[in-house]
Amino acid sequence: MTVPPPTSVRRAAVLVALEGATGVLAAIVYVVSGIRGGDEPGLNMFGTAGWFVIFGGAVLAAGWALWTGHRWGRGVAVFAQLLLLPVAWYLGVGSGRLIYGIGLAIVAIVTLALLFSPSAVRWLSGAHDSGGSARADNSGPDTR
């Protein structure tokens, strides 16, 4: 049984799902560009599209999992945010697209803050579960 996630997790789920959908959209763009014969030296359009489908799909699934109360989505979402921070640095400093880098960094940091908020940590720990956990006021044995 899944416990409904708190508002902070739901907000993070929306951001994570948008990131995943952006990855899947990027895959579609790469496939279309590859079919049309777009050529960029050193770039395999279909291989890059495959990478974006796999990782974008995983992040999109994590967003869905968080929205529906499945705790496993948090690990994938946190990992994705930690991967996006160096990408944001590269965008801002390495490639000179400062606005995009700052925007991406803000989204990743806000998402991490939501995923590590006190209510999200309580939800993850199962503190909201209505049974199956040992409590001080329970005089019987732990029956997990």
PDB file of C-alpha atoms in Angstrom:
ATOM      1  CA  MET A   1       0.000   0.000   0.000  1.00  0.00           C
ATOM      2  CA  THR A   2       1.366   3.391  -0.909  1.00  0.00           C
ATOM      3  CA  VAL A   3       1.002   6.404   1.326  1.00  0.00           C
ATOM      4  CA  PRO A   4       0.031   9.626  -0.460  1.00  0.00           C
ATOM      5  CA  PRO A   5       3.089  11.855  -0.723  1.00  0.00           C
ATOM      6  CA  PRO A   6       3.209  15.289   0.903  1.00  0.00           C
ATOM      7  CA  THR A   7       2.866  18.453  -1.146  1.00  0.00           C
ATOM      8  CA  SER A   8       6.635  18.966  -1.337  1.00  0.00           C
ATOM      9  CA  VAL A   9       7.081  15.564  -2.966  1.00  0.00           C
ATOM     10  CA  ARG A  10       4.230  16.237  -5.375  1.00  0.00           C
ATOM     11  CA  ARG A  11       5.845  19.524  -6.413  1.00  0.00           C
ATOM     12  CA  ALA A  12       9.177  17.761  -6.901  1.00  0.00           C
ATOM     13  CA  ALA A  13       7.363  15.072  -8.916  1.00  0.00           C
ATOM     14  CA  VAL A  14       6.105  17.694 -11.355  1.00  0.00           C
ATOM     15  CA  LEU A  15       9.598  19.129 -11.845  1.00  0.00           C
ATOM     16  CA  VAL A  16      11.143  15.673 -12.241  1.00  0.00           C
ATOM     17  CA  ALA A  17       8.469  14.591 -14.726  1.00  0.00           C
ATOM     18  CA  LEU A  18       9.056  17.762 -16.749  1.00  0.00           C
ATOM     19  CA  GLU A  19      12.783  16.994 -16.822  1.00  0.00           C
ATOM     20  CA  GLY A  20      12.081  13.465 -18.008  1.00  0.00           C
ATOM     21  CA  ALA A  21       9.634  14.659 -20.645  1.00  0.00           C
ATOM     22  CA  THR A  22      12.258  17.126 -21.863  1.00  0.00           C
ATOM     23  CA  GLY A  23      14.705  14.249 -22.233  1.00  0.00           C
ATOM     24  CA  VAL A  24      12.213  12.196 -24.235  1.00  0.00           C
ATOM     25  CA  LEU A  25      11.443  15.237 -26.384  1.00  0.00           C
ATOM     26  CA  ALA A  26      15.173  15.689 -27.025  1.00  0.00           C
ATOM     27  CA  ALA A  27      15.310  12.068 -28.187  1.00  0.00           C
ATOM     28  CA  ILE A  28      12.522  12.733 -30.675  1.00  0.00           C
ATOM     29  CA  VAL A  29      14.355  15.802 -31.972  1.00  0.00           C
ATOM     30  CA  TYR A  30      17.540  13.762 -32.456  1.00  0.00           C
ATOM     31  CA  VAL A  31      15.693  10.989 -34.301  1.00  0.00           C
ATOM     32  CA  VAL A  32      13.959  13.460 -36.620  1.00  0.00           C
ATOM     33  CA  SER A  33      17.250  15.242 -37.228  1.00  0.00           C
ATOM     34  CA  GLY A  34      18.949  11.917 -37.981  1.00  0.00           C
ATOM     35  CA  ILE A  35      16.230  10.876 -40.414  1.00  0.00           C
ATOM     36  CA  ARG A  36      16.427  14.226 -42.203  1.00  0.00           C
ATOM     37  CA  GLY A  37      20.146  13.746 -42.636  1.00  0.00           C
ATOM     38  CA  GLY A  38      21.317  16.290 -40.092  1.00  0.00           C
ATOM     39  CA  ASP A  39      25.036  15.887 -39.659  1.00  0.00           C
ATOM     40  CA  GLU A  40      27.151  17.193 -36.852  1.00  0.00           C
ATOM     41  CA  PRO A  41      30.729  15.939 -36.791  1.00  0.00           C
ATOM     42  CA  GLY A  42      31.320  13.490 -33.946  1.00  0.00           C
ATOM     43  CA  LEU A  43      27.637  13.109 -33.053  1.00  0.00           C
ATOM     44  CA  ASN A  44      25.633   9.968 -33.646  1.00  0.00           C
ATOM     45  CA  MET A  45      22.037  11.246 -33.747  1.00  0.00           C
ATOM     46  CA  PHE A  46      20.423   7.840 -33.156  1.00  0.00           C
ATOM     47  CA  GLY A  47      22.806   6.828 -30.370  1.00  0.00           C
ATOM     48  CA  THR A  48      22.240  10.132 -28.614  1.00  0.00           C
ATOM     49  CA  ALA A  49      18.485   9.695 -29.054  1.00  0.00           C
ATOM     50  CA  GLY A  50      18.738   6.237 -27.475  1.00  0.00           C
ATOM     51  CA  TRP A  51      20.592   7.675 -24.501  1.00  0.00           C
ATOM     52  CA  PHE A  52      17.953  10.369 -24.035  1.00  0.00           C
ATOM     53  CA  VAL A  53      15.115   7.834 -24.303  1.00  0.00           C
ATOM     54  CA  ILE A  54      16.639   5.610 -21.624  1.00  0.00           C
ATOM     55  CA  PHE A  55      17.537   8.306 -19.134  1.00  0.00           C
ATOM     56  CA  GLY A  56      14.665  10.653 -19.930  1.00  0.00           C
ATOM     57  CA  GLY A  57      12.254   7.737 -19.615  1.00  0.00           C
ATOM     58  CA  ALA A  58      13.747   6.722 -16.267  1.00  0.00           C
ATOM     59  CA  VAL A  59      13.434  10.272 -14.927  1.00  0.00           C
ATOM     60  CA  LEU A  60       9.887  10.548 -16.264  1.00  0.00           C
ATOM     61  CA  ALA A  61       9.043   7.255 -14.532  1.00  0.00           C
ATOM     62  CA  ALA A  62      10.569   8.587 -11.304  1.00  0.00           C
ATOM     63  CA  GLY A  63       8.337  11.656 -11.525  1.00  0.00           C
ATOM     64  CA  TRP A  64       5.296   9.439 -11.983  1.00  0.00           C
ATOM     65  CA  ALA A  65       6.409   7.233  -9.080  1.00  0.00           C
ATOM     66  CA  LEU A  66       6.766  10.224  -6.771  1.00  0.00           C
ATOM     67  CA  TRP A  67       3.380  11.601  -7.813  1.00  0.00           C
ATOM     68  CA  THR A  68       1.667   8.283  -7.107  1.00  0.00           C
ATOM     69  CA  GLY A  69       3.414   7.736  -3.766  1.00  0.00           C
ATOM     70  CA  HIS A  70       6.090   5.200  -4.674  1.00  0.00           C
ATOM     71  CA  ARG A  71       9.204   5.929  -2.647  1.00  0.00           C
ATOM     72  CA  TRP A  72      11.645   4.392  -5.155  1.00  0.00           C
ATOM     73  CA  GLY A  73      11.231   7.422  -7.410  1.00  0.00           C
ATOM     74  CA  ARG A  74      13.063   9.648  -4.933  1.00  0.00           C
ATOM     75  CA  GLY A  75      16.414   7.925  -5.412  1.00  0.00           C
ATOM     76  CA  VAL A  76      16.246   8.238  -9.183  1.00  0.00           C
ATOM     77  CA  ALA A  77      15.099  11.860  -8.889  1.00  0.00           C
ATOM     78  CA  VAL A  78      17.913  12.810  -6.496  1.00  0.00           C
ATOM     79  CA  PHE A  79      20.479  11.118  -8.742  1.00  0.00           C
ATOM     80  CA  ALA A  80      19.146  12.987 -11.774  1.00  0.00           C
ATOM     81  CA  GLN A  81      19.377  16.332  -9.967  1.00  0.00           C
ATOM     82  CA  LEU A  82      22.946  15.623  -8.915  1.00  0.00           C
ATOM     83  CA  LEU A  83      23.790  14.861 -12.546  1.00  0.00           C
ATOM     84  CA  LEU A  84      22.095  18.048 -13.738  1.00  0.00           C
ATOM     85  CA  LEU A  85      24.177  20.340 -11.516  1.00  0.00           C
ATOM     86  CA  PRO A  86      27.435  19.770 -13.464  1.00  0.00           C
ATOM     87  CA  VAL A  87      25.453  20.120 -16.705  1.00  0.00           C
ATOM     88  CA  ALA A  88      24.203  23.490 -15.448  1.00  0.00           C
ATOM     89  CA  TRP A  89      27.781  24.497 -14.643  1.00  0.00           C
ATOM     90  CA  TYR A  90      28.908  23.530 -18.136  1.00  0.00           C
ATOM     91  CA  LEU A  91      26.022  25.418 -19.728  1.00  0.00           C
ATOM     92  CA  GLY A  92      26.737  28.547 -17.732  1.00  0.00           C
ATOM     93  CA  VAL A  93      30.512  28.593 -17.624  1.00  0.00           C
ATOM     94  CA  GLY A  94      31.740  26.153 -20.267  1.00  0.00           C
ATOM     95  CA  SER A  95      29.518  27.050 -23.179  1.00  0.00           C
ATOM     96  CA  GLY A  96      28.657  30.628 -22.320  1.00  0.00           C
ATOM     97  CA  ARG A  97      24.898  30.086 -22.018  1.00  0.00           C
ATOM     98  CA  LEU A  98      24.676  31.664 -18.594  1.00  0.00           C
ATOM     99  CA  ILE A  99      20.885  32.087 -18.501  1.00  0.00           C
ATOM    100  CA  TYR A 100      20.285  28.403 -19.327  1.00  0.00           C
ATOM    101  CA  GLY A 101      22.884  27.286 -16.809  1.00  0.00           C
ATOM    102  CA  ILE A 102      21.431  29.390 -14.023  1.00  0.00           C
ATOM    103  CA  GLY A 103      17.892  28.276 -14.857  1.00  0.00           C
ATOM    104  CA  LEU A 104      18.832  24.600 -14.843  1.00  0.00           C
ATOM    105  CA  ALA A 105      20.781  24.965 -11.597  1.00  0.00           C
ATOM    106  CA  ILE A 106      17.819  26.663  -9.924  1.00  0.00           C
ATOM    107  CA  VAL A 107      15.457  23.876 -11.011  1.00  0.00           C
ATOM    108  CA  ALA A 108      17.842  21.174  -9.767  1.00  0.00           C
ATOM    109  CA  ILE A 109      18.459  22.898  -6.424  1.00  0.00           C
ATOM    110  CA  VAL A 110      14.750  23.583  -5.836  1.00  0.00           C
ATOM    111  CA  THR A 111      13.935  19.963  -6.662  1.00  0.00           C
ATOM    112  CA  LEU A 112      16.609  18.712  -4.248  1.00  0.00           C
ATOM    113  CA  ALA A 113      15.287  21.050  -1.549  1.00  0.00           C
ATOM    114  CA  LEU A 114      11.778  19.683  -2.049  1.00  0.00           C
ATOM    115  CA  LEU A 115      13.009  16.068  -1.976  1.00  0.00           C
ATOM    116  CA  PHE A 116      14.966  16.669   1.242  1.00  0.00           C
ATOM    117  CA  SER A 117      12.331  18.767   2.998  1.00  0.00           C
ATOM    118  CA  PRO A 118      11.282  17.538   6.462  1.00  0.00           C
ATOM    119  CA  SER A 119       7.893  16.336   5.210  1.00  0.00           C
ATOM    120  CA  ALA A 120       9.518  14.416   2.345  1.00  0.00           C
ATOM    121  CA  VAL A 121      12.014  12.759   4.691  1.00  0.00           C
ATOM    122  CA  ARG A 122       9.204  11.781   7.103  1.00  0.00           C
ATOM    123  CA  TRP A 123       7.227  10.340   4.184  1.00  0.00           C
ATOM    124  CA  LEU A 124      10.267   8.430   2.953  1.00  0.00           C
ATOM    125  CA  SER A 125      10.954   7.006   6.400  1.00  0.00           C
ATOM    126  CA  GLY A 126       7.407   5.711   6.632  1.00  0.00           C
ATOM    127  CA  ALA A 127       6.514   7.887   9.607  1.00  0.00           C
ATOM    128  CA  HIS A 128       3.079   8.426   8.009  1.00  0.00           C
ATOM    129  CA  ASP A 129       2.366   4.704   7.669  1.00  0.00           C
ATOM    130  CA  SER A 130      -0.645   3.590   9.638  1.00  0.00           C
ATOM    131  CA  GLY A 131       0.556   0.161  10.607  1.00  0.00           C
ATOM    132  CA  GLY A 132       3.337  -2.327  10.584  1.00  0.00           C
ATOM    133  CA  SER A 133       5.824  -0.165  12.439  1.00  0.00           C
ATOM    134  CA  ALA A 134       6.838  -0.633  16.042  1.00  0.00           C
ATOM    135  CA  ARG A 135       5.796   2.202  18.305  1.00  0.00           C
ATOM    136  CA  ALA A 136       6.421   2.934  21.972  1.00  0.00           C
ATOM    137  CA  ASP A 137       2.684   2.882  22.691  1.00  0.00           C
ATOM    138  CA  ASN A 138       2.307  -0.600  21.206  1.00  0.00           C
ATOM    139  CA  SER A 139       2.510  -3.139  24.020  1.00  0.00           C
ATOM    140  CA  GLY A 140       2.596  -6.157  21.712  1.00  0.00           C
ATOM    141  CA  PRO A 141       5.523  -7.556  19.788  1.00  0.00           C
ATOM    142  CA  ASP A 142       6.640  -6.100  16.469  1.00  0.00           C
ATOM    143  CA  THR A 143       4.848  -8.233  13.858  1.00  0.00           C
ATOM    144  CA  ARG A 144       6.614  -7.052  10.728  1.00  0.00           C
TER     145      ARG A 144
END
